[in-house]
Amino acid sequence: MYRSHNCGELRSSHIATEVTLAGWVQKIRDKGFVVWIDLRDRYGITQLVLDGERTSPGLLEQARELGREFVLQVQGQVIERASKNPKLPTGEIEVLVSDLKVLNKAQLPPFTIEDVTDGGEDLRMKYRYLDIRRNRIKQNLIFRHQVTMEVRKYLSGQGFIEIETPYLIKSTPEGARDFVVPSRMNEGQFYALPQSPQTFKQLLMVGGMDKYFQIVKCFRDEDLRADRQPEFTQIDCEMAFVEQEDILNTFEGLTRHLLQEIKGISPGSFPRLTYDEAMRRYGNDKPDIRFGMEFAELNALSQHKDFQVFNSAELVVGIAVPGAAGYTRKELDALVDWVKRPQVGARGLVYVKCNPDGTYKSSVDKFYGQEDLAAWAKATGAKAGDLICILSGDTHPTRTQLSALRMEMATRLGLRDPGVFAPLWVVDFPLLELDEATGDYHAMHHPFTSPKPGQLELLETDPAAVRANAYDLVLNGNEIGGGSIRIHDKDTQATMFRHLGFTPDEAREQFGFLMDAFQYGAPPHGGIAFGLDRLVAILGGQETIRDFIAFPKNNSGRDVMIDAPARIDAGQLKELHLKLDL
Ligand code: ASP
């Protein structure tokens, strides 16, 4: 038996018990006549003590030779500590060591394995197994486990069945590039790794498994934006014989269950915003509604004077930033520079200070009088002491820019409290999205998403106006889940592919199996997928998903620990029928 107890469980009730512990040396304090060792394992830290009086000289010497992260097995008696440590769960006791065995030595670790470490991100990633010994990462992984357990518990309780789908498949169009795997046995042919199990879960519905879920890896070869991983985990779900309302209710239930079990909060029913409304009120299809600063469109109140910038704009839109009227000239200039940064891309910023005395001071005083400014204040809901920020230009980019400013101001004002959870549904997404560069339409969600009833015909005349049975679940400014009611008949699916620019042959070649299945009694169905990594990070009150993944990739998609991706040798290339011309 390696251990009778773990390093986190001994209390004063164990005093006088003989115990065996195993773990890693976190720290050694040698005071000459006494040596203390902090022994750590997954469960906590227990203080070991050896001294000149009660410990044999040989053992004391042995203890002095130990180093950080040595793996030990010790035997001893639990005794009361002279000076107790109320911060440590085991702080009332220590173990007086009577025997000690080094199970394995350790080199000096490249960074200190403590809550506050001297290791930078790169170093910690290279030695991730050491990083995992630290409380922060360890707790995050345990937390992730708790969340996934609750997901499984809830969904199983609702009659969902977890079914695995294959990883070596053919392209699934979720809008990213595929990772491909060459086939040794089929020369010149490749599998694609799933961007999601989308087509398989739909086939499971045809197969009659009317409530499916899977906690599953998905792979997308995208240019990595901050905090994205090329492989990530989804809670993937599908249901048959359902309407959008059934799906929203079921997964609102899941989200509520998680908030309740994990955070102890019970939110009321989730607000629902249409996509159009979300864009109009927040400039964003995943609005953070933990705070106000809603958009006010000011065209009618601002296009009647000689200010050409506003007069020529498709949209003039503002927000009231609470309590920011005190910004100095320098701070305001910095704010103007902030919105002009290429990442935001605004051409300028008009601001109005709502002075405490009820007067207004703006950057456009030359054009607008106090009455105009008062009207803007009323429209944006600005109070005395607030700062109105206004952007103008083409509708979509201007909304996006003001949304970025709104989030920035909320961050500065501390309004994005990670302890507050504000979920909502965004519904009625456009079915298609115009690719400005090519002039082509893409499916905004994916090509299997159904248009709203009666809107199929609109595809011919006004494709951008068609709305989809598609919805996102948004939490604190993040899309944590998204899904749709699917097309389940062959003709509609064929029409959809045609509008997405597939020839009938291309559609057949890529998705013939699905169209075939639709001919054999496909039930009406729909579903959703949650991004587990992000969901866990948000529930854990943190921003980076990497901290909740045991072995994440870095921003260039590399695993710096195992050093992947890597070249393969000539023999392997040959076997795979690949020729590289590097
Ligand atoms: N497959 C979709 C996605 O990965 C989710 C869904 O439509 O259920 O976003």
Coordinates of C-alpha atoms and ligand atoms in Angstrom, one line a residue:
M1 CA 0.0 0.0 0.0
Y2 CA 1.6 3.3 -1.1
R3 CA -0.5 5.5 1.2
S4 CA -3.1 5.3 3.9
H5 CA -4.2 8.9 3.5
N6 CA -3.8 11.6 1.0
C7 CA -2.0 14.9 1.6
G8 CA -5.2 16.9 2.0
E9 CA -7.2 14.9 4.5
L10 CA -5.5 14.8 7.9
R11 CA -7.1 16.9 10.7
S12 CA -6.7 17.1 14.5
S13 CA -9.1 14.1 14.8
H14 CA -6.3 12.0 13.3
I15 CA -3.8 13.0 16.0
A16 CA -1.8 9.9 17.3
T17 CA -2.7 7.9 14.1
E18 CA 0.1 6.2 12.3
V19 CA -0.1 7.2 8.6
T20 CA 1.6 6.6 5.3
L21 CA 1.6 9.4 2.8
A22 CA 3.0 9.7 -0.7
G23 CA 3.6 12.9 -2.7
W24 CA 6.0 15.5 -4.0
V25 CA 8.3 17.8 -2.0
Q26 CA 6.9 21.3 -2.4
K27 CA 9.3 23.0 -0.1
I28 CA 11.9 22.1 2.6
R29 CA 12.7 24.4 5.5
D30 CA 15.8 23.4 7.4
K31 CA 16.1 25.2 10.7
G32 CA 19.2 23.2 11.9
F33 CA 17.6 21.2 14.6
V34 CA 14.3 20.8 12.8
V35 CA 13.5 20.1 9.2
W36 CA 10.0 20.7 7.8
I37 CA 8.9 19.4 4.5
D38 CA 5.7 20.4 2.7
L39 CA 4.4 17.2 1.0
R40 CA 2.0 17.8 -1.9
D41 CA -0.4 15.7 -3.9
R42 CA -3.6 16.3 -5.8
Y43 CA -5.6 16.7 -2.6
G44 CA -3.4 19.2 -0.7
I45 CA -0.3 19.8 1.3
T46 CA 0.7 18.1 4.6
Q47 CA 3.6 19.3 6.7
L48 CA 6.1 16.7 7.7
V49 CA 8.5 17.3 10.6
L50 CA 11.8 15.7 11.5
D51 CA 13.9 16.9 14.4
G52 CA 17.1 16.1 16.3
E53 CA 15.2 15.0 19.4
R54 CA 12.7 12.5 18.0
T55 CA 14.1 11.5 14.6
S56 CA 17.1 9.3 14.1
P57 CA 20.2 11.2 12.9
G58 CA 20.3 9.1 9.7
L59 CA 16.8 10.0 8.8
L60 CA 17.4 13.7 9.4
E61 CA 20.4 13.6 7.2
Q62 CA 18.4 11.9 4.5
A63 CA 15.8 14.6 4.7
R64 CA 18.4 17.3 4.2
E65 CA 19.4 15.7 0.9
L66 CA 16.0 15.9 -0.6
G67 CA 15.1 18.5 -3.3
R68 CA 12.0 20.1 -4.6
E69 CA 9.6 17.8 -6.5
F70 CA 11.3 14.6 -5.2
V71 CA 8.6 11.9 -4.9
L72 CA 8.4 10.5 -1.4
Q73 CA 6.7 7.9 0.6
V74 CA 6.7 8.6 4.4
Q75 CA 5.5 7.0 7.5
G76 CA 4.9 8.7 10.7
Q77 CA 2.5 9.8 13.4
V78 CA 0.0 12.6 13.2
I79 CA 0.8 15.2 15.9
E80 CA -0.5 18.5 16.9
R81 CA 1.3 21.5 15.4
A82 CA 2.9 24.0 17.7
S83 CA 2.0 26.9 15.4
K84 CA -1.1 26.2 13.5
N85 CA -1.8 27.4 10.0
P86 CA -5.5 28.4 9.6
K87 CA -5.0 28.9 5.9
L88 CA -4.3 25.3 5.2
P89 CA -7.0 22.6 5.7
T90 CA -4.4 20.3 7.2
G91 CA -2.9 23.3 9.2
E92 CA -3.7 21.9 12.6
I93 CA -1.4 18.9 12.4
E94 CA 1.9 17.7 11.1
V95 CA 3.3 14.2 10.6
L96 CA 6.3 13.3 12.7
V97 CA 8.3 11.2 10.2
S98 CA 9.5 7.8 11.3
D99 CA 10.5 6.4 7.9
L100 CA 11.1 8.0 4.5
K101 CA 11.6 6.5 1.1
V102 CA 12.5 8.3 -2.0
L103 CA 10.3 6.9 -4.7
N104 CA 11.9 9.0 -7.4
K105 CA 14.4 11.9 -7.5
A106 CA 13.6 15.1 -9.5
Q107 CA 15.7 17.6 -11.2
L108 CA 15.3 21.2 -10.1
P109 CA 12.0 22.2 -11.9
P110 CA 12.4 25.0 -14.5
F111 CA 9.9 27.1 -12.6
T112 CA 8.5 27.1 -9.1
I113 CA 5.5 24.9 -8.7
E114 CA 3.5 27.1 -6.4
D115 CA 0.4 29.4 -6.8
V116 CA 2.6 32.3 -7.6
T117 CA 5.2 31.0 -10.1
D118 CA 8.2 32.5 -11.8
G119 CA 7.4 30.5 -15.0
G120 CA 6.3 32.4 -18.1
E121 CA 3.6 31.0 -20.4
D122 CA 6.0 29.4 -22.8
L123 CA 8.0 27.6 -20.1
R124 CA 4.9 26.4 -18.4
M125 CA 3.5 25.0 -21.7
K126 CA 6.7 23.2 -22.4
Y127 CA 6.5 21.5 -19.0
R128 CA 2.8 21.4 -18.8
Y129 CA 2.9 18.3 -16.6
L130 CA 4.6 20.4 -14.0
D131 CA 2.1 23.3 -14.5
I132 CA -0.7 20.8 -13.9
R133 CA 0.7 20.2 -10.4
R134 CA 0.0 23.8 -9.6
N135 CA -3.3 24.6 -7.9
R136 CA -4.6 26.9 -10.5
I137 CA -4.4 24.5 -13.5
K138 CA -5.3 21.4 -11.3
Q139 CA -8.4 23.1 -10.0
N140 CA -9.4 24.2 -13.5
L141 CA -9.2 20.6 -14.7
I142 CA -11.2 19.3 -11.8
F143 CA -13.7 22.1 -12.4
R144 CA -14.0 21.0 -16.0
H145 CA -14.7 17.5 -14.9
Q146 CA -17.5 18.7 -12.6
V147 CA -19.1 20.7 -15.4
T148 CA -19.0 17.7 -17.9
M149 CA -20.4 15.4 -15.2
E150 CA -23.3 17.8 -14.7
V151 CA -23.8 18.0 -18.4
R152 CA -24.0 14.2 -18.7
K153 CA -26.2 14.0 -15.6
Y154 CA -28.7 16.5 -16.9
L155 CA -28.9 15.2 -20.5
S156 CA -29.0 11.6 -19.5
G157 CA -31.8 12.5 -17.1
Q158 CA -33.7 14.0 -20.0
G159 CA -33.4 10.8 -22.0
F160 CA -30.4 11.8 -24.2
I161 CA -28.0 9.0 -25.2
E162 CA -24.3 9.7 -25.7
I163 CA -23.2 8.2 -29.0
E164 CA -19.7 8.4 -30.5
T165 CA -19.3 9.4 -34.1
P166 CA -16.2 8.8 -36.2
Y167 CA -13.2 11.1 -36.4
L168 CA -11.9 9.9 -39.8
I169 CA -14.6 11.2 -42.1
K170 CA -15.2 13.5 -45.1
S171 CA -15.5 17.3 -45.0
T172 CA -18.3 18.8 -42.9
P173 CA -18.9 22.4 -43.8
E174 CA -18.7 24.5 -40.7
G175 CA -16.9 27.3 -42.5
A176 CA -13.3 26.4 -41.6
R177 CA -10.6 24.5 -43.4
D178 CA -10.4 20.7 -42.8
F179 CA -7.5 19.0 -41.2
V180 CA -6.8 16.0 -43.5
V181 CA -5.3 12.6 -42.9
P182 CA -3.8 10.7 -45.8
S183 CA -5.0 7.1 -46.2
R184 CA -2.2 4.5 -46.6
M185 CA -4.6 1.9 -47.8
N186 CA -6.3 4.2 -50.4
E187 CA -3.7 5.8 -52.4
G188 CA -4.2 9.5 -53.1
Q189 CA -7.2 9.7 -50.8
F190 CA -7.7 11.6 -47.6
Y191 CA -10.0 11.6 -44.6
A192 CA -11.0 14.9 -43.1
L193 CA -11.2 15.3 -39.3
P194 CA -14.7 16.5 -38.3
Q195 CA -15.3 20.2 -37.9
S196 CA -18.3 18.9 -36.0
P197 CA -20.3 15.7 -36.0
Q198 CA -23.1 17.6 -37.8
T199 CA -24.0 15.2 -40.6
F200 CA -23.6 12.1 -38.3
K201 CA -25.9 13.5 -35.7
Q202 CA -28.5 14.2 -38.4
L203 CA -28.1 10.6 -39.6
L204 CA -28.6 9.4 -36.0
M205 CA -32.0 11.2 -36.1
V206 CA -32.8 9.3 -39.3
G207 CA -31.7 6.2 -37.4
G208 CA -34.4 6.9 -34.8
M209 CA -32.1 7.9 -31.9
D210 CA -34.3 10.9 -31.2
K211 CA -32.2 12.5 -28.4
Y212 CA -28.4 12.3 -29.0
F213 CA -25.5 14.1 -27.3
Q214 CA -21.8 13.7 -27.4
I215 CA -18.9 15.5 -25.6
V216 CA -16.7 15.5 -28.6
K217 CA -13.5 16.9 -30.1
C218 CA -13.9 19.0 -33.2
F219 CA -11.1 20.1 -35.5
R220 CA -10.9 23.3 -37.5
D221 CA -7.9 24.6 -39.4
E222 CA -8.5 28.3 -39.0
D223 CA -6.0 31.1 -38.7
L224 CA -5.8 31.2 -35.0
R225 CA -7.5 34.2 -33.4
A226 CA -6.7 34.9 -29.8
D227 CA -7.8 32.1 -27.5
R228 CA -8.9 29.7 -30.2
Q229 CA -7.7 26.1 -30.4
P230 CA -7.5 24.0 -33.6
E231 CA -9.0 21.2 -31.7
F232 CA -11.7 22.0 -29.2
T233 CA -14.6 20.2 -27.4
Q234 CA -18.3 20.6 -28.1
I235 CA -21.3 19.4 -26.2
D236 CA -23.0 18.3 -29.4
C237 CA -26.8 17.6 -29.3
E238 CA -29.6 16.7 -31.6
M239 CA -33.3 16.0 -31.2
A240 CA -36.0 14.6 -33.5
F241 CA -39.7 15.6 -33.6
V242 CA -39.0 19.1 -32.2
E243 CA -39.5 22.7 -33.0
Q244 CA -37.2 25.5 -32.2
E245 CA -39.2 26.2 -29.0
D246 CA -38.5 22.6 -27.7
I247 CA -34.8 23.0 -28.3
L248 CA -34.6 26.4 -26.6
N249 CA -36.4 25.1 -23.6
T250 CA -34.3 22.0 -23.3
F251 CA -31.0 23.8 -23.5
E252 CA -32.1 26.7 -21.4
G253 CA -32.8 23.9 -18.9
L254 CA -29.2 22.5 -19.3
T255 CA -27.7 26.0 -18.9
R256 CA -29.9 26.7 -15.9
H257 CA -28.9 23.3 -14.3
L258 CA -25.2 24.2 -14.8
L259 CA -25.6 27.7 -13.3
Q260 CA -27.5 26.2 -10.4
E261 CA -25.2 23.2 -9.7
I262 CA -21.9 24.8 -10.4
K263 CA -22.5 28.4 -9.4
G264 CA -25.5 28.2 -7.1
I265 CA -27.4 30.8 -9.1
S266 CA -30.9 30.4 -10.6
P267 CA -31.4 32.9 -13.4
G268 CA -35.0 33.8 -14.5
S269 CA -36.1 32.8 -18.0
F270 CA -33.6 33.8 -20.6
P271 CA -34.3 36.9 -22.6
R272 CA -34.6 36.5 -26.4
L273 CA -33.5 39.0 -28.9
T274 CA -33.8 38.6 -32.6
Y275 CA -30.5 39.0 -34.5
D276 CA -31.8 42.3 -36.0
E277 CA -32.6 43.6 -32.6
A278 CA -29.3 42.5 -31.1
M279 CA -27.4 44.3 -33.9
R280 CA -29.5 47.4 -33.5
R281 CA -29.3 47.6 -29.7
Y282 CA -25.8 46.3 -29.2
G283 CA -24.1 46.2 -32.6
N284 CA -23.3 42.6 -31.9
D285 CA -24.9 39.2 -32.3
K286 CA -23.5 38.1 -29.0
P287 CA -24.2 41.1 -26.7
D288 CA -23.0 41.3 -23.2
I289 CA -26.1 42.4 -21.3
R290 CA -24.6 42.5 -17.9
F291 CA -24.6 46.3 -18.3
G292 CA -26.6 48.9 -20.3
M293 CA -25.0 51.4 -22.6
E294 CA -27.5 50.4 -25.3
F295 CA -27.2 52.0 -28.7
A296 CA -29.3 55.0 -29.7
E297 CA -29.6 55.8 -33.4
L298 CA -29.3 59.5 -33.8
N299 CA -29.8 60.1 -37.6
A300 CA -33.0 62.0 -37.2
L301 CA -31.5 64.1 -34.4
S302 CA -28.2 64.9 -36.0
Q303 CA -28.6 65.2 -39.8
H304 CA -30.3 68.6 -39.9
K305 CA -27.2 70.8 -39.5
D306 CA -24.0 71.5 -41.5
F307 CA -22.0 68.6 -40.1
Q308 CA -21.2 66.7 -43.3
V309 CA -19.7 63.7 -41.5
F310 CA -23.0 62.9 -40.0
N311 CA -25.1 64.1 -42.9
S312 CA -23.4 61.7 -45.3
A313 CA -23.5 58.8 -42.9
E314 CA -25.8 55.8 -43.3
L315 CA -25.9 55.5 -39.5
V316 CA -25.2 57.9 -36.6
V317 CA -25.2 56.0 -33.4
G318 CA -24.2 56.7 -29.8
I319 CA -24.0 55.3 -26.3
A320 CA -23.9 56.9 -22.9
V321 CA -20.9 55.9 -20.9
P322 CA -21.9 56.3 -17.2
G323 CA -19.8 58.7 -15.1
A324 CA -17.2 59.4 -17.8
A325 CA -17.9 63.1 -18.3
G326 CA -14.9 63.8 -16.1
Y327 CA -12.5 62.5 -18.8
T328 CA -9.7 65.0 -19.4
R329 CA -8.8 66.4 -22.8
K330 CA -5.9 64.0 -22.9
E331 CA -8.1 61.0 -22.0
L332 CA -10.6 62.0 -24.7
D333 CA -7.8 62.3 -27.3
A334 CA -6.6 58.8 -26.2
L335 CA -10.2 57.5 -26.7
V336 CA -10.4 59.0 -30.1
D337 CA -7.0 57.3 -30.9
W338 CA -8.4 54.1 -29.5
V339 CA -11.4 54.0 -31.9
K340 CA -9.1 54.8 -34.8
R341 CA -6.8 51.9 -34.2
P342 CA -6.8 49.4 -37.1
Q343 CA -8.4 46.8 -34.8
V344 CA -11.4 49.0 -34.3
G345 CA -11.2 51.0 -37.5
A346 CA -13.5 54.1 -36.8
R347 CA -12.6 57.3 -38.6
G348 CA -13.3 59.4 -35.6
L349 CA -15.3 59.8 -32.5
V350 CA -17.8 62.6 -31.6
Y351 CA -18.3 63.0 -27.8
V352 CA -20.5 65.0 -25.6
K353 CA -19.8 65.6 -21.9
C354 CA -23.0 65.9 -19.9
N355 CA -21.8 68.3 -17.2
P356 CA -23.0 68.0 -13.6
D357 CA -24.7 71.4 -14.0
G358 CA -26.9 70.2 -16.8
T359 CA -25.0 71.9 -19.6
Y360 CA -23.3 70.0 -22.4
K361 CA -19.8 70.3 -24.0
S362 CA -19.2 68.5 -27.2
S363 CA -16.5 68.0 -29.8
V364 CA -19.0 69.3 -32.4
D365 CA -20.2 72.5 -30.6
K366 CA -19.5 74.4 -33.8
F367 CA -22.5 72.6 -35.4
Y368 CA -24.8 71.7 -32.6
G369 CA -26.5 73.8 -29.9
Q370 CA -27.4 72.8 -26.3
E371 CA -30.9 71.7 -27.5
D372 CA -29.5 69.2 -30.0
L373 CA -27.1 67.8 -27.4
A374 CA -29.9 67.5 -24.9
A375 CA -31.9 65.5 -27.4
W376 CA -29.0 63.2 -27.9
A377 CA -28.7 62.8 -24.2
K378 CA -32.3 61.9 -23.9
A379 CA -32.0 59.4 -26.8
T380 CA -29.0 57.7 -25.3
G381 CA -30.3 57.9 -21.8
A382 CA -27.3 59.9 -20.7
K383 CA -27.4 61.5 -17.2
A384 CA -25.5 64.4 -15.8
G385 CA -21.9 63.1 -15.4
D386 CA -22.1 60.8 -18.4
L387 CA -20.1 60.9 -21.6
I388 CA -21.9 60.3 -24.9
C389 CA -19.8 58.6 -27.6
I390 CA -21.0 58.8 -31.1
L391 CA -19.8 57.0 -34.3
S392 CA -21.0 57.3 -37.8
G393 CA -20.6 55.7 -41.2
D394 CA -21.9 52.6 -43.0
T395 CA -24.3 50.7 -40.8
H396 CA -22.6 47.4 -40.2
P397 CA -19.0 48.5 -39.6
T398 CA -20.2 51.5 -37.5
R399 CA -22.2 49.1 -35.3
T400 CA -19.2 46.8 -34.9
Q401 CA -16.9 49.7 -34.0
L402 CA -19.3 51.1 -31.4
S403 CA -19.8 47.6 -30.0
A404 CA -16.0 47.4 -29.5
L405 CA -16.0 50.8 -27.8
R406 CA -19.0 49.7 -25.6
M407 CA -17.1 46.6 -24.4
E408 CA -13.9 48.6 -23.9
M409 CA -15.7 51.2 -21.7
A410 CA -17.5 48.5 -19.8
T411 CA -14.1 46.8 -19.1
R412 CA -12.6 50.1 -18.0
L413 CA -15.6 50.8 -15.7
G414 CA -15.5 47.3 -14.2
L415 CA -18.9 46.4 -15.5
R416 CA -17.9 43.0 -16.8
D417 CA -18.1 41.3 -13.5
P418 CA -17.1 37.6 -13.9
G419 CA -19.3 36.7 -11.0
V420 CA -22.5 37.9 -12.8
F421 CA -24.1 35.7 -15.4
A422 CA -26.4 37.1 -18.0
P423 CA -27.5 34.4 -20.5
L424 CA -29.8 35.2 -23.5
W425 CA -30.9 33.6 -26.8
V426 CA -30.3 35.4 -30.0
V427 CA -32.8 34.0 -32.6
D428 CA -33.8 34.5 -36.2
F429 CA -30.4 34.7 -37.7
P430 CA -30.0 35.5 -41.4
L431 CA -29.8 32.2 -43.4
L432 CA -27.1 33.5 -45.6
E433 CA -24.2 35.8 -45.3
L434 CA -22.6 37.8 -48.1
D435 CA -18.9 37.3 -48.6
E436 CA -17.8 40.9 -49.5
A437 CA -14.6 39.7 -51.2
T438 CA -16.2 37.2 -53.6
G439 CA -19.8 38.4 -53.8
D440 CA -20.9 34.9 -52.9
Y441 CA -23.4 33.9 -50.3
H442 CA -22.4 31.5 -47.6
A443 CA -24.6 29.7 -45.0
M444 CA -24.4 31.8 -41.9
H445 CA -24.7 28.8 -39.7
H446 CA -24.3 25.8 -42.0
P447 CA -26.0 24.5 -45.2
F448 CA -28.3 22.1 -43.3
T449 CA -30.1 25.0 -41.5
S450 CA -33.7 25.5 -42.5
P451 CA -35.2 28.8 -43.6
K452 CA -38.1 30.2 -41.6
P453 CA -41.4 28.8 -42.9
G454 CA -42.5 30.3 -46.1
Q455 CA -39.2 32.0 -46.8
L456 CA -37.7 29.5 -49.2
E457 CA -39.0 31.5 -52.2
L458 CA -37.4 34.6 -51.0
L459 CA -34.0 32.9 -51.7
E460 CA -34.6 33.6 -55.4
T461 CA -35.4 37.3 -55.0
D462 CA -33.7 38.6 -51.8
P463 CA -31.4 36.1 -50.3
A464 CA -30.0 38.4 -47.7
A465 CA -33.5 38.9 -46.2
V466 CA -34.2 35.2 -45.6
R467 CA -34.2 34.4 -41.9
A468 CA -33.3 31.0 -40.5
N469 CA -34.5 28.7 -37.8
A470 CA -31.1 29.3 -36.1
Y471 CA -30.3 30.4 -32.6
D472 CA -27.3 31.1 -30.4
L473 CA -27.0 31.0 -26.7
V474 CA -25.0 33.9 -25.5
L475 CA -23.4 34.3 -22.1
N476 CA -21.6 37.4 -21.0
G477 CA -20.7 38.5 -24.5
N478 CA -19.7 35.0 -25.7
E479 CA -21.5 32.7 -28.0
I480 CA -21.5 29.5 -25.9
G481 CA -23.9 27.5 -28.1
G482 CA -25.4 27.6 -31.5
G483 CA -27.8 25.5 -33.5
S484 CA -30.7 25.3 -35.8
I485 CA -33.7 23.4 -37.0
R486 CA -32.5 21.4 -40.0
I487 CA -33.8 20.8 -43.5
H488 CA -35.1 17.3 -43.6
D489 CA -36.3 16.8 -47.1
K490 CA -34.1 16.2 -50.1
D491 CA -35.6 18.9 -52.4
T492 CA -35.2 21.7 -49.9
Q493 CA -31.7 20.6 -49.2
A494 CA -30.9 20.5 -53.0
T495 CA -32.3 24.0 -53.4
M496 CA -30.2 25.2 -50.5
F497 CA -27.0 23.7 -52.0
R498 CA -27.8 25.3 -55.3
H499 CA -28.1 28.7 -53.7
L500 CA -24.8 28.1 -52.0
G501 CA -23.2 27.7 -55.4
F502 CA -22.9 23.9 -55.5
T503 CA -23.6 22.2 -58.8
P504 CA -25.9 19.2 -58.4
D505 CA -22.9 16.9 -59.0
E506 CA -20.8 18.6 -56.3
A507 CA -23.7 18.4 -53.9
R508 CA -24.2 14.7 -54.7
E509 CA -20.5 14.0 -54.3
Q510 CA -20.1 15.7 -51.0
F511 CA -23.5 15.1 -49.4
G512 CA -25.1 12.4 -51.4
F513 CA -25.2 10.2 -48.3
L514 CA -27.3 12.8 -46.4
M515 CA -29.7 13.5 -49.3
D516 CA -30.1 9.7 -49.7
A517 CA -30.9 9.4 -46.0
F518 CA -33.5 12.1 -46.3
Q519 CA -35.4 9.8 -48.8
Y520 CA -35.8 7.1 -46.2
G521 CA -38.0 8.7 -43.7
A522 CA -36.0 11.5 -42.1
P523 CA -37.9 13.0 -39.1
P524 CA -38.1 16.7 -38.5
H525 CA -35.1 17.5 -36.3
G526 CA -32.8 20.1 -34.9
G527 CA -30.0 20.6 -32.4
I528 CA -27.3 22.7 -30.9
A529 CA -23.7 22.5 -29.9
F530 CA -22.1 24.2 -27.0
G531 CA -18.4 25.1 -26.9
L532 CA -17.3 23.3 -23.8
D533 CA -13.9 24.9 -23.3
R534 CA -15.4 28.4 -23.4
L535 CA -18.4 27.5 -21.3
V536 CA -16.1 26.1 -18.6
A537 CA -13.9 29.1 -18.7
I538 CA -16.8 31.5 -18.3
L539 CA -18.4 29.5 -15.5
G540 CA -14.9 29.4 -13.9
G541 CA -14.8 33.2 -14.1
Q542 CA -11.8 33.3 -16.4
E543 CA -11.0 34.5 -19.9
T544 CA -8.6 32.0 -21.3
I545 CA -9.8 28.6 -22.4
R546 CA -6.2 27.4 -22.5
D547 CA -6.2 27.3 -18.7
F548 CA -9.0 24.7 -18.8
I549 CA -7.4 22.4 -21.3
A550 CA -4.9 19.9 -20.0
F551 CA -2.6 20.0 -23.1
P552 CA -3.5 23.1 -25.2
K553 CA -1.8 24.3 -28.3
N554 CA -0.2 27.7 -28.5
N555 CA -1.2 30.7 -30.7
S556 CA 0.6 29.1 -33.7
G557 CA -1.3 25.9 -33.3
R558 CA 1.8 24.1 -31.9
D559 CA 2.0 21.8 -29.0
V560 CA 5.4 23.0 -27.7
M561 CA 5.7 20.1 -25.2
I562 CA 5.7 17.3 -27.6
D563 CA 6.8 19.6 -30.4
A564 CA 4.0 19.0 -32.9
P565 CA 3.3 19.3 -35.7
A566 CA 6.5 17.7 -36.9
R567 CA 8.1 16.4 -40.1
I568 CA 7.6 12.7 -40.8
D569 CA 10.3 10.6 -42.3
A570 CA 10.7 9.6 -45.9
G571 CA 9.6 6.0 -45.4
Q572 CA 6.4 7.1 -43.8
L573 CA 5.7 9.6 -46.6
K574 CA 6.2 6.9 -49.1
E575 CA 3.9 4.6 -47.4
L576 CA 1.3 7.3 -47.5
H577 CA 1.9 7.9 -51.1
L578 CA 2.9 11.5 -50.4
K579 CA 5.6 13.5 -52.1
L580 CA 6.8 16.6 -50.4
D581 CA 8.5 19.3 -52.4
L582 CA 10.0 21.5 -49.7
Ligands
ASP1 N1 -22.7 21.8 -35.9 C1 -23.0 23.1 -35.4 C2 -21.7 23.8 -35.0 O1 -20.7 23.2 -34.8 C3 -23.9 23.1 -34.3 C4 -25.3 22.7 -34.6 O2 -25.9 23.2 -35.6 O3 -25.9 21.9 -33.9 O4 -21.7 25.0 -34.8

